[in-house]
Amino acid sequence: MPDRPWWQTGVIYQIAVPSFADSNGDGWGDLRGIIERLDHLAGTDSSLGIDAIWLSPINVTPFGDFGYDVADYRTIDPRFGTMADLQDLLVACHDRGVRVMMDLVLNHTSEAHPWFTQSRSSRDNHKRDWYVWRDGRPHRRPPNEWLAVVEGSAWQYDHATGQYYYHAFLPFQPDLNWRNPEVRHEMLDVARFWLEKGVDGFRLDLVNFLYEDERLRDNPRRRFAVRPYLAQRHVHDASQPESLKAAADLRRVADEFSERALMGEVFTDRPEDCVAYLGDGADRLHLSFYLEFVRQRWSAEGFRNAVQWLEDHLPGCGWPCYYLDNHDLVRSYTRLGGWSADARARVAATMLLTLRGTPIVYYGQELGMVQSRIPRGRMRDPVGRRFWPLPVGRDGARTPMQWSGDTGAGFSTAEPWLPVDRSYRKRNVAIEDADPGSLLSWYRQLLRARRDHPALREGSLRMIGGAPRHVFAYTRECEVERMAVLLNFSGCEKVVRLPEATRSWSPLLSTAGRAQPCGSACTLAPHEALILEVCSRSAWVPTAPVSGPSRLARCRRA
Ligand code: GLC
C-alpha cells in the first residue's frame, strides 16, 4: 500500500479553544489546557487516537465572533496564551505524532484591527484600499443589493468618510480587499509566519469569499427562499475565479514547507464549488468542506447520494473530507438524534469514520454532547443575540467540554465564559471512559479499527447495490483486505445481501454485539452499525476499485 499523506489517512479533531480546557482558572479555555488534556486525544492506549487537531482562531481578537474577528494576525490573544504556549503545544503534539492546524481568517478582519482603523480614518489614507469602500447609490441606497450572510445589506455606511464598506458577514467584520496586491502579499505572509513557527496547516475561513465581482453586479434572484440571503444566487459576491487563484497561491506557500495541509471552508450551496477548490488535487487546497454531507437529515439515502455525488465529481487526485459537527452547527447528537439519539450517534460515527476520506470530529462529539440551551443573558454569539428568540444561535454547540462530573465539568474552576450544559454529570469523559458500552468507547474502537485496517483508511469505496431502504452499505477495499460497512438508519431489522456469497464475512465491530460470521445475507438489528471483514484472503478476488488506489499512481507527487 503506497504511503498516503497524513491529511488523507488521519482523523482531524476540531478544538474550540475557548471551550476545551482552562488551565489558569479564568473561565476561558487556553493552549496550556489543551496540553494538559492531550492524553484524551493521542499518545496512550486509552486515547482516542486522532492524528491532527484544528484550533479555532487564537489570534488577538475582541471576540465579537468567536475569534473570527482578528485584530492582530501575528499575535496570540492573551486569553488563550502566549507564543511560548503555542510552541509548547506544537512540541507536545508532535511528540505524540499529532499535527496542529490553525484557523486562518483571510476574508475579513475585526473593525478593531489597526488596518481598518487607518482605512476608515480618511479617504486618502494609505490603507484605504485595503478594504472594499464604495460610494452609495442615490437616495441613500448602498452600492448594490448584496446581502450579508447573516442578513441585511452587506454594506455599512461610514459617516466619517461618507462611503460604504463591504462586509460579507457581520458589520464589525469588514472584508479585506484582495484585489490590492499589498493585501494579498500580507495575507500570504501571515500564512508563512505561522508555518515557520511549525504549524502543520490551516483551516481557511470562508475561502471562497475572498473576492467579489469587480463591477459589483447584483446577484440573480431565486423565486422561492426561506430567507432573503437564500433568495439570491451568489454568483457575484462569492466563489469568484480569483478566489480559486488565491487558493493556488496559498497552496504554493504551504508547499514551501514539507507536509503542510490546507483545508478550506467553502461556504456555498453549489457542491461544484467545493470540488473546484481542490483543483487537480495538487495545485489548490488539500481538503475542502463538503456542505451537502452536513446538510443531510437522518436518511441513509440522503447520505449515500451525497457521498456518491462527491465520489463522482472529485477531481483526479481530490480527496473527500467529511464532518457532521462544527462550531456553527447544531450538534449532530441533537440535530440527527431524535428518540434514538444514542443509537443514531453510533451509526453516524461509524459512517463518518469509515467513509473514504478525511473525517473531522468536533470536541465533545465523541461523548454525545448535546446542543445546549443558553439563557438569553449568557449568549455570546452575535447571530444568536441578533435573532433571539429564533433558535439560530451557535453558542449551544460551543459550551465547555465535559471532562468530569465535578463542578465546572472539569473544564474550569471559575465561572466559564459559556455555561456548562447540565448533561455534564451523566455525560463526561470520566464516566464514559470507564464504561465499555459508552459512545466514547465506540469512538475509540472505530478509531482503532481505522488504524489497524488500511482498507478503512485508504481503500476504495464501492456502494453495495440493492441495499434495502434506510440502509447505507458500502465496501472498502485495498490490495490486502476487504471490509463491508452496513449502517441501519431505521428502528427495524433489515436484511442486506452481501456482495459476494463467500460465507466468510466476519464481524469486526458491531453495535449489536454480533459475533457470528455472515453468509450471503446479513440481518441487521435496529440501528445496527456493523463493520465486516473478509476473514480469509482466498475467499475474495480483489475487484477493480472505483476510486482510490487506482488513481494513486497519478496522484503521487514527485
Ligand atoms: C465561518 C466561521 C464562522 C464565522 C464566519 C465569519 O463561517 O465558521 O464561525 O462566524 O466564518 O468569520
Coordinates of C-alpha atoms and ligand atoms in Angstrom, one line a residue:
M1 CA 0.0 0.0 0.0
P2 CA 1.7 3.3 -1.0
D3 CA 2.1 5.9 1.7
R4 CA -0.5 8.5 1.7
P5 CA 0.0 11.9 3.4
W6 CA -1.2 12.4 6.9
W7 CA -4.1 14.7 5.9
Q8 CA -5.6 11.8 3.9
T9 CA -5.1 8.9 6.4
G10 CA -5.6 10.9 9.6
V11 CA -8.5 11.9 11.7
I12 CA -8.8 15.6 12.5
Y13 CA -10.2 16.7 15.8
Q14 CA -11.6 20.2 16.0
I15 CA -10.9 22.1 19.2
A16 CA -12.9 25.2 20.1
V17 CA -10.1 26.7 22.1
P18 CA -12.2 28.8 24.5
S19 CA -14.2 25.8 25.4
F20 CA -11.8 22.9 25.7
A21 CA -9.8 23.2 28.9
D22 CA -9.0 26.2 31.1
S23 CA -5.5 25.8 32.7
N24 CA -5.4 29.1 34.7
G25 CA -8.8 29.4 36.2
D26 CA -10.1 32.4 34.3
G27 CA -13.1 30.7 32.7
W28 CA -11.6 30.6 29.2
G29 CA -10.1 27.5 27.6
D30 CA -6.4 28.0 26.6
L31 CA -3.4 26.4 24.9
R32 CA -1.9 25.1 28.1
G33 CA -5.3 23.5 28.9
I34 CA -5.0 21.6 25.6
I35 CA -1.5 20.4 26.5
E36 CA -2.8 19.1 29.9
R37 CA -5.6 17.2 28.1
L38 CA -3.6 15.6 25.3
D39 CA -3.9 12.2 26.8
H40 CA -7.6 12.2 25.8
L41 CA -6.6 12.7 22.2
A42 CA -3.5 10.7 21.5
G43 CA -0.4 9.1 22.8
T44 CA -1.7 6.5 25.3
D45 CA -3.5 3.2 25.0
S46 CA -6.8 4.7 26.2
S47 CA -6.6 7.8 24.0
L48 CA -9.0 8.4 21.1
G49 CA -6.1 8.2 18.7
I50 CA -6.6 11.2 16.5
D51 CA -3.9 12.4 14.1
A52 CA -4.4 16.2 14.0
I53 CA -6.0 19.0 15.9
W54 CA -7.6 22.1 14.3
L55 CA -7.7 25.0 16.7
S56 CA -10.4 27.7 16.4
P57 CA -8.9 31.2 16.0
I58 CA -6.4 32.1 18.6
N59 CA -5.2 35.5 17.3
V60 CA -5.8 38.7 19.1
T61 CA -9.5 39.5 18.9
P62 CA -12.2 41.5 20.6
F63 CA -14.1 38.1 20.5
G64 CA -17.1 39.6 18.8
D65 CA -17.5 36.4 16.7
F66 CA -15.7 33.6 18.5
G67 CA -12.3 34.9 17.3
Y68 CA -13.3 35.1 13.7
D69 CA -12.7 38.8 14.0
V70 CA -9.0 39.2 14.1
A71 CA -7.3 42.3 15.4
D72 CA -3.7 41.2 15.0
Y73 CA -2.7 38.2 12.8
R74 CA 0.8 37.6 14.3
T75 CA 0.0 37.6 18.0
I76 CA -1.9 35.2 20.2
D77 CA -4.7 36.5 22.2
P78 CA -3.6 36.6 25.9
R79 CA -6.8 34.8 27.0
F80 CA -5.6 31.8 25.0
G81 CA -1.9 32.0 26.0
T82 CA 1.4 33.1 24.5
M83 CA 3.6 32.3 21.6
A84 CA 5.7 30.1 24.1
D85 CA 2.5 28.2 24.9
L86 CA 1.9 27.6 21.2
Q87 CA 5.5 26.3 20.8
D88 CA 5.0 24.0 23.8
L89 CA 1.7 22.7 22.3
L90 CA 3.4 22.1 19.0
V91 CA 6.2 20.1 20.7
A92 CA 3.8 18.2 22.8
C93 CA 1.6 17.3 19.9
H94 CA 4.4 16.5 17.5
D95 CA 5.9 14.2 20.2
R96 CA 2.7 12.2 20.1
G97 CA 2.5 12.2 16.3
V98 CA -0.3 14.8 16.3
R99 CA -0.3 17.6 13.7
V100 CA -1.6 21.1 14.6
M101 CA -3.8 23.2 12.2
M102 CA -4.7 26.8 12.9
D103 CA -7.8 28.7 11.7
L104 CA -6.8 31.4 9.3
V105 CA -9.4 34.2 8.7
L106 CA -8.4 35.7 5.5
N107 CA -11.6 37.3 4.2
H108 CA -12.1 39.9 6.8
T109 CA -10.6 41.4 9.9
S110 CA -12.2 42.9 13.0
E111 CA -13.2 46.5 12.8
A112 CA -10.7 46.9 15.7
H113 CA -7.8 45.9 13.5
P114 CA -5.4 48.8 13.2
W115 CA -5.5 48.3 9.4
F116 CA -9.2 49.1 9.4
T117 CA -8.8 52.0 11.9
Q118 CA -6.4 53.5 9.5
S119 CA -8.5 52.6 6.4
R120 CA -11.7 54.3 7.8
S121 CA -9.8 57.4 9.1
S122 CA -9.8 59.2 5.7
R123 CA -10.4 58.5 2.0
D124 CA -6.7 59.1 1.2
N125 CA -5.2 57.0 4.0
H126 CA -2.7 54.6 2.5
K127 CA -4.7 51.7 4.0
R128 CA -8.0 52.9 2.5
D129 CA -7.8 50.4 -0.4
W130 CA -7.1 47.5 2.0
Y131 CA -10.8 47.2 2.4
V132 CA -13.7 47.4 0.0
W133 CA -15.0 51.0 0.0
R134 CA -17.7 52.3 -2.4
D135 CA -20.0 55.3 -2.8
G136 CA -23.6 54.6 -2.3
R137 CA -26.4 54.9 -4.9
P138 CA -28.8 57.9 -4.9
H139 CA -31.4 58.1 -2.2
R140 CA -29.0 56.7 0.5
R141 CA -29.1 53.3 -1.1
P142 CA -26.0 51.0 -0.6
P143 CA -23.7 50.4 -3.6
N144 CA -25.6 47.3 -4.7
E145 CA -28.1 44.7 -3.5
W146 CA -25.6 42.2 -2.0
L147 CA -26.6 40.8 1.4
A148 CA -24.5 39.7 4.4
V149 CA -24.6 36.0 5.2
V150 CA -26.3 36.9 8.5
E151 CA -28.9 39.1 6.7
G152 CA -29.2 42.8 5.9
S153 CA -27.2 44.7 3.4
A154 CA -23.6 43.7 3.1
W155 CA -22.7 47.4 3.0
Q156 CA -22.2 49.5 6.1
Y157 CA -22.3 53.3 5.8
D158 CA -19.4 55.1 7.5
H159 CA -20.3 58.7 8.4
A160 CA -16.7 59.9 8.9
T161 CA -15.8 59.5 5.2
G162 CA -19.3 59.2 3.6
Q163 CA -18.7 55.9 1.9
Y164 CA -19.9 52.3 2.5
Y165 CA -17.6 49.4 3.3
Y166 CA -18.3 45.8 2.4
H167 CA -18.8 43.0 4.9
A168 CA -19.8 39.6 3.8
F169 CA -20.5 38.6 7.4
L170 CA -21.2 41.0 10.3
P171 CA -20.7 44.8 10.2
F172 CA -17.8 44.6 12.6
Q173 CA -16.0 42.2 10.2
P174 CA -15.0 44.4 7.2
D175 CA -13.9 42.4 4.1
L176 CA -10.3 42.9 3.1
N177 CA -9.7 44.0 -0.5
W178 CA -7.9 41.0 -2.0
R179 CA -7.6 42.9 -5.3
N180 CA -5.0 45.1 -3.6
P181 CA -1.5 43.4 -4.1
E182 CA -0.3 44.6 -0.7
V183 CA -3.2 42.8 1.0
R184 CA -2.5 39.6 -1.0
H185 CA 1.1 39.8 -0.1
E186 CA 0.5 40.5 3.6
M187 CA -2.0 37.6 4.0
L188 CA 0.3 35.1 2.3
D189 CA 3.0 36.3 4.6
V190 CA 0.7 35.8 7.6
A191 CA 0.3 32.1 6.5
R192 CA 4.1 31.8 6.1
F193 CA 4.6 33.3 9.5
W194 CA 2.7 30.5 11.2
L195 CA 4.1 27.8 9.0
E196 CA 7.6 28.9 10.0
K197 CA 6.5 28.5 13.6
G198 CA 5.9 24.9 12.9
V199 CA 2.1 24.8 12.4
D200 CA 1.1 22.0 10.1
G201 CA -1.6 23.7 8.2
F202 CA -4.7 25.8 8.2
R203 CA -8.4 25.7 8.1
L204 CA -9.2 28.6 5.8
D205 CA -12.3 30.5 6.9
L206 CA -14.7 31.4 4.1
V207 CA -12.0 30.8 1.4
N208 CA -14.5 31.3 -1.5
F209 CA -15.5 34.7 -0.2
L210 CA -12.1 36.4 -0.7
Y211 CA -13.1 38.1 -3.9
E212 CA -16.2 39.8 -5.1
D213 CA -17.2 40.8 -8.6
E214 CA -15.2 43.9 -9.5
R215 CA -18.1 45.5 -11.2
L216 CA -20.4 44.8 -8.2
R217 CA -23.0 43.2 -10.3
D218 CA -26.2 42.2 -8.5
N219 CA -26.8 38.5 -8.0
P220 CA -29.6 36.9 -9.9
R221 CA -32.7 36.1 -7.8
R222 CA -34.4 32.9 -6.9
R223 CA -38.2 32.8 -6.8
F224 CA -38.6 31.0 -3.5
A225 CA -36.4 31.0 -0.5
V226 CA -36.9 30.8 3.3
R227 CA -34.8 33.9 3.9
P228 CA -33.6 36.8 1.8
Y229 CA -29.9 35.7 1.6
L230 CA -31.0 32.4 0.0
A231 CA -33.2 34.3 -2.4
Q232 CA -30.0 35.4 -4.2
R233 CA -27.8 33.1 -6.3
H234 CA -24.4 34.1 -5.0
V235 CA -22.6 34.2 -8.3
H236 CA -21.1 37.7 -8.0
D237 CA -20.4 38.1 -4.3
A238 CA -18.9 34.6 -3.7
S239 CA -16.9 31.9 -5.5
Q240 CA -15.2 34.2 -8.0
P241 CA -12.4 32.7 -10.2
E242 CA -9.9 35.0 -8.4
S243 CA -10.6 33.2 -5.1
L244 CA -9.5 29.9 -6.8
K245 CA -6.3 31.7 -7.8
A246 CA -5.8 32.8 -4.2
A247 CA -6.2 29.2 -3.1
A248 CA -3.5 28.2 -5.6
D249 CA -1.2 31.0 -4.2
L250 CA -1.8 29.7 -0.7
R251 CA -1.0 26.2 -1.8
R252 CA 2.3 27.4 -3.2
V253 CA 3.1 29.0 0.2
A254 CA 2.2 25.7 2.0
D255 CA 4.4 23.8 -0.4
E256 CA 7.4 25.9 0.6
F257 CA 7.3 23.7 3.7
S258 CA 7.0 20.0 3.9
E259 CA 3.9 18.0 4.8
R260 CA 1.6 21.0 5.4
A261 CA -2.1 21.0 4.5
L262 CA -4.8 23.5 3.7
M263 CA -8.4 22.7 4.4
G264 CA -10.9 25.2 3.1
E265 CA -14.3 26.3 4.3
V266 CA -16.1 26.6 1.0
F267 CA -19.4 28.1 2.0
T268 CA -21.8 27.5 -0.8
D269 CA -25.0 25.8 -1.9
R270 CA -23.3 24.6 -5.0
P271 CA -21.3 21.4 -4.4
E272 CA -19.4 22.0 -7.6
D273 CA -17.7 24.9 -5.8
C274 CA -16.4 22.6 -3.1
V275 CA -14.6 20.4 -5.6
A276 CA -13.3 23.4 -7.6
Y277 CA -11.2 24.4 -4.6
L278 CA -9.3 21.1 -4.8
G279 CA -8.1 21.8 -8.3
D280 CA -6.5 18.7 -9.6
G281 CA -5.7 17.7 -6.1
A282 CA -2.2 19.0 -6.2
D283 CA -2.5 22.7 -7.2
R284 CA -5.1 24.1 -4.9
L285 CA -6.4 23.1 -1.4
H286 CA -5.7 19.7 0.0
L287 CA -9.2 19.4 1.5
S288 CA -12.4 21.3 1.2
F289 CA -15.5 21.1 3.3
Y290 CA -18.5 19.4 1.6
L291 CA -21.6 21.0 2.9
E292 CA -24.0 18.7 1.1
F293 CA -23.0 16.0 3.6
V294 CA -23.7 18.0 6.7
R295 CA -27.0 19.3 5.3
Q296 CA -28.5 15.8 5.3
R297 CA -31.3 14.9 7.6
W298 CA -31.3 11.4 9.2
S299 CA -31.6 9.5 5.9
A300 CA -29.4 6.6 4.6
E301 CA -30.4 7.5 1.1
G302 CA -29.5 11.2 1.6
F303 CA -26.0 10.4 2.9
R304 CA -25.5 7.8 0.3
N305 CA -26.4 10.2 -2.6
A306 CA -24.2 12.9 -1.1
V307 CA -21.2 10.6 -0.9
Q308 CA -21.8 9.2 -4.3
W309 CA -22.0 12.7 -5.8
L310 CA -18.7 13.6 -4.3
E311 CA -17.1 10.4 -5.4
D312 CA -18.4 11.0 -8.9
H313 CA -17.3 14.6 -9.1
L314 CA -13.9 14.7 -7.3
P315 CA -11.1 15.9 -9.5
G316 CA -8.4 13.4 -10.5
C317 CA -6.5 13.4 -7.2
G318 CA -9.0 15.0 -5.0
W319 CA -9.7 13.5 -1.6
P320 CA -13.0 13.8 0.3
C321 CA -13.4 15.4 3.7
Y322 CA -16.4 14.8 5.9
Y323 CA -17.7 16.2 9.2
L324 CA -21.0 16.1 11.0
D325 CA -20.4 18.8 13.6
N326 CA -18.6 22.1 14.0
H327 CA -18.9 25.3 15.9
D328 CA -21.5 26.7 13.5
L329 CA -23.9 23.8 13.5
V330 CA -26.5 22.4 15.9
R331 CA -24.7 19.4 17.5
S332 CA -25.4 16.3 15.5
Y333 CA -26.4 14.3 18.6
T334 CA -29.4 16.7 18.8
R335 CA -29.8 17.5 15.2
L336 CA -29.9 14.0 13.9
G337 CA -30.7 12.2 17.1
G338 CA -34.5 12.1 17.6
W339 CA -35.7 9.5 20.0
S340 CA -32.9 7.1 19.4
A341 CA -30.1 9.7 19.7
D342 CA -27.5 7.4 21.3
A343 CA -28.0 4.6 18.7
R344 CA -28.0 7.1 15.8
A345 CA -24.9 8.7 17.1
R346 CA -23.1 5.3 16.8
V347 CA -24.4 4.8 13.3
A348 CA -23.3 8.4 12.4
A349 CA -19.9 7.9 14.0
T350 CA -19.4 4.6 12.1
M351 CA -20.2 6.3 8.8
L352 CA -18.0 9.3 9.5
L353 CA -15.0 7.2 10.4
T354 CA -15.3 4.5 7.7
L355 CA -16.1 6.5 4.6
R356 CA -13.3 7.1 2.1
G357 CA -12.0 10.5 3.1
T358 CA -10.6 12.6 6.0
P359 CA -13.1 12.8 8.9
I360 CA -13.3 15.7 11.3
V361 CA -14.5 15.1 14.8
Y362 CA -15.7 18.1 16.8
Y363 CA -14.8 18.2 20.5
G364 CA -17.4 16.6 22.6
Q365 CA -18.9 14.7 19.7
E366 CA -17.3 11.6 20.9
L367 CA -19.2 12.0 24.2
G368 CA -22.5 12.7 22.6
M369 CA -22.6 16.3 23.9
V370 CA -26.0 17.8 23.1
Q371 CA -26.9 21.2 21.8
S372 CA -27.2 23.3 24.9
R373 CA -29.9 25.8 25.6
I374 CA -28.2 29.1 26.6
P375 CA -30.2 31.6 28.6
R376 CA -30.5 34.9 26.7
G377 CA -28.4 36.8 29.3
R378 CA -25.5 34.4 28.8
M379 CA -25.5 34.4 25.0
R380 CA -22.2 35.4 23.3
D381 CA -22.9 34.6 19.6
P382 CA -23.7 37.8 17.8
V383 CA -26.0 35.8 15.5
G384 CA -27.9 34.3 18.4
R385 CA -28.3 37.6 20.1
R386 CA -29.4 39.4 16.9
F387 CA -32.1 36.9 16.1
W388 CA -33.3 36.0 19.5
P389 CA -35.8 34.3 20.2
L390 CA -35.2 32.4 16.9
P391 CA -33.1 29.3 17.7
V392 CA -30.3 30.2 15.3
G393 CA -27.6 31.0 17.8
R394 CA -24.4 28.9 17.8
D395 CA -23.5 29.1 21.4
G396 CA -25.3 25.8 22.1
A397 CA -22.7 23.9 20.2
R398 CA -19.8 25.7 21.9
T399 CA -20.3 25.0 25.6
P400 CA -17.4 23.8 27.7
M401 CA -16.0 20.3 27.2
Q402 CA -17.4 17.9 29.7
W403 CA -14.5 16.2 31.4
S404 CA -16.0 15.1 34.6
G405 CA -19.0 15.4 37.0
D406 CA -17.1 17.9 39.1
T407 CA -18.4 21.5 39.4
G408 CA -17.5 23.2 36.1
A409 CA -17.4 19.8 34.4
G410 CA -13.6 19.7 35.0
F411 CA -13.3 22.4 32.4
S412 CA -12.6 25.3 34.7
T413 CA -12.6 26.2 38.4
A414 CA -14.1 29.6 37.6
E415 CA -17.4 30.6 36.0
P416 CA -16.9 29.5 32.4
W417 CA -17.3 32.0 29.5
L418 CA -20.4 30.0 28.4
P419 CA -22.4 27.9 30.9
V420 CA -21.6 24.2 31.1
D421 CA -24.5 22.1 29.7
R422 CA -26.5 20.4 32.5
S423 CA -26.0 17.0 31.0
Y424 CA -22.4 17.1 32.2
R425 CA -23.0 15.0 35.4
K426 CA -24.0 12.0 33.3
R427 CA -22.2 12.6 30.1
N428 CA -18.5 13.3 30.6
V429 CA -15.1 11.8 29.8
A430 CA -14.5 10.3 33.2
I431 CA -17.8 8.3 33.2
E432 CA -17.6 7.3 29.6
D433 CA -14.0 6.3 30.0
A434 CA -14.9 3.7 32.5
D435 CA -17.9 2.3 30.5
P436 CA -17.0 -0.1 27.7
G437 CA -20.5 0.4 26.3
S438 CA -20.3 4.2 26.1
L439 CA -20.2 6.3 22.9
L440 CA -16.7 7.4 23.8
S441 CA -15.6 3.7 23.8
W442 CA -17.3 3.2 20.5
Y443 CA -15.4 6.1 19.0
R444 CA -12.2 4.6 20.4
Q445 CA -13.0 1.2 18.8
L446 CA -13.7 2.8 15.5
L447 CA -10.5 4.8 15.5
R448 CA -8.6 1.7 16.4
A449 CA -10.2 -0.1 13.5
R450 CA -9.1 2.7 11.2
R451 CA -5.6 2.5 12.5
D452 CA -5.4 -1.3 12.2
H453 CA -7.1 -1.6 8.8
P454 CA -5.7 0.1 5.7
A455 CA -8.8 -0.6 3.8
L456 CA -10.8 1.7 6.1
R457 CA -8.2 4.4 5.9
E458 CA -7.1 4.3 2.3
G459 CA -9.1 1.7 0.4
S460 CA -11.5 2.3 -2.5
L461 CA -15.2 2.8 -1.8
R462 CA -18.0 0.9 -3.6
M463 CA -21.7 1.1 -2.7
I464 CA -23.4 -2.2 -2.1
G465 CA -26.2 -2.2 -4.6
G466 CA -29.7 -3.3 -3.7
A467 CA -29.4 -2.5 0.0
P468 CA -32.9 -2.1 1.5
R469 CA -34.4 1.3 2.3
H470 CA -32.9 3.1 5.3
V471 CA -29.6 1.1 4.9
F472 CA -26.4 2.7 3.8
A473 CA -24.0 -0.1 2.8
Y474 CA -20.6 0.0 1.2
T475 CA -17.3 -1.8 0.9
R476 CA -13.8 -0.6 1.4
E477 CA -11.1 -2.4 -0.3
C478 CA -7.3 -2.3 -0.8
E479 CA -4.7 -4.7 -2.0
V480 CA -4.6 -6.6 1.3
E481 CA -8.1 -6.6 2.7
R482 CA -11.7 -6.0 2.1
M483 CA -14.3 -4.7 4.5
A484 CA -18.0 -4.0 4.4
V485 CA -19.8 -1.3 6.4
L486 CA -23.6 -1.8 6.9
L487 CA -25.5 1.0 8.6
N488 CA -29.1 0.6 9.5
F489 CA -30.6 4.0 9.9
S490 CA -34.0 2.6 10.9
G491 CA -35.5 1.2 14.1
C492 CA -36.4 -2.1 12.2
E493 CA -34.5 -5.2 11.3
K494 CA -33.1 -5.1 7.8
V495 CA -31.7 -7.8 5.6
V496 CA -28.7 -6.9 3.4
R497 CA -27.4 -9.1 0.7
L498 CA -23.6 -9.1 0.7
P499 CA -21.7 -8.6 -2.5
E500 CA -20.1 -12.0 -2.6
A501 CA -21.5 -15.2 -1.1
T502 CA -18.2 -16.1 0.4
R503 CA -19.7 -17.1 3.7
S504 CA -16.7 -15.6 5.3
W505 CA -17.7 -12.1 6.2
S506 CA -16.8 -11.9 9.9
P507 CA -17.8 -9.0 12.2
L508 CA -15.0 -6.7 13.2
L509 CA -17.3 -4.2 15.1
S510 CA -21.0 -4.3 15.7
T511 CA -23.1 -2.0 17.9
A512 CA -25.4 -5.1 18.4
G513 CA -22.5 -7.2 19.8
R514 CA -22.6 -9.6 16.9
A515 CA -20.1 -12.4 16.9
Q516 CA -21.1 -14.9 14.2
P517 CA -19.9 -14.5 10.6
C518 CA -22.4 -13.5 8.0
G519 CA -23.2 -15.6 4.9
S520 CA -24.6 -14.2 1.7
A521 CA -27.0 -12.1 3.6
C522 CA -27.0 -10.4 6.9
T523 CA -29.9 -9.4 9.1
L524 CA -29.1 -6.1 10.8
A525 CA -30.6 -5.3 14.2
P526 CA -32.5 -1.9 14.5
H527 CA -29.9 0.9 14.3
E528 CA -27.1 -1.5 14.0
A529 CA -23.8 -0.3 12.7
L530 CA -21.7 -3.2 11.5
I531 CA -18.2 -3.5 10.1
L532 CA -17.4 -6.8 8.4
E533 CA -14.1 -8.1 7.1
V534 CA -13.4 -10.9 4.7
C535 CA -11.6 -13.2 7.0
S536 CA -9.8 -15.4 4.5
R537 CA -7.8 -13.9 1.8
S538 CA -8.6 -16.8 -0.6
A539 CA -12.2 -16.0 -0.2
W540 CA -12.2 -13.0 -2.4
V541 CA -10.5 -11.7 -5.5
P542 CA -9.7 -8.0 -5.4
T543 CA -12.1 -6.1 -7.7
A544 CA -11.1 -3.1 -9.8
P545 CA -11.5 -0.2 -7.4
V546 CA -13.9 2.6 -8.5
S547 CA -11.9 5.2 -6.6
G548 CA -8.8 5.4 -4.6
P549 CA -5.8 3.3 -5.2
S550 CA -6.2 3.0 -8.9
R551 CA -5.7 6.8 -9.1
L552 CA -2.9 6.8 -6.7
A553 CA 0.0 6.4 -9.1
R554 CA -1.1 9.5 -10.9
C555 CA -1.6 11.4 -7.7
R556 CA 1.8 10.7 -6.2
R557 CA 3.7 13.9 -6.3
A558 CA 7.4 13.7 -7.1
Ligands
GLC1 C1 -17.0 31.0 9.2 C2 -16.9 30.5 10.6 C3 -18.0 31.2 11.5 C4 -17.8 32.7 11.4 C5 -17.8 33.1 10.0 C6 -17.3 34.5 9.8 O1 -18.2 30.5 8.6 O2 -17.0 29.1 10.7 O3 -18.0 30.7 12.8 O4 -18.8 33.3 12.1 O5 -16.9 32.4 9.2 O6 -16.0 34.6 10.1

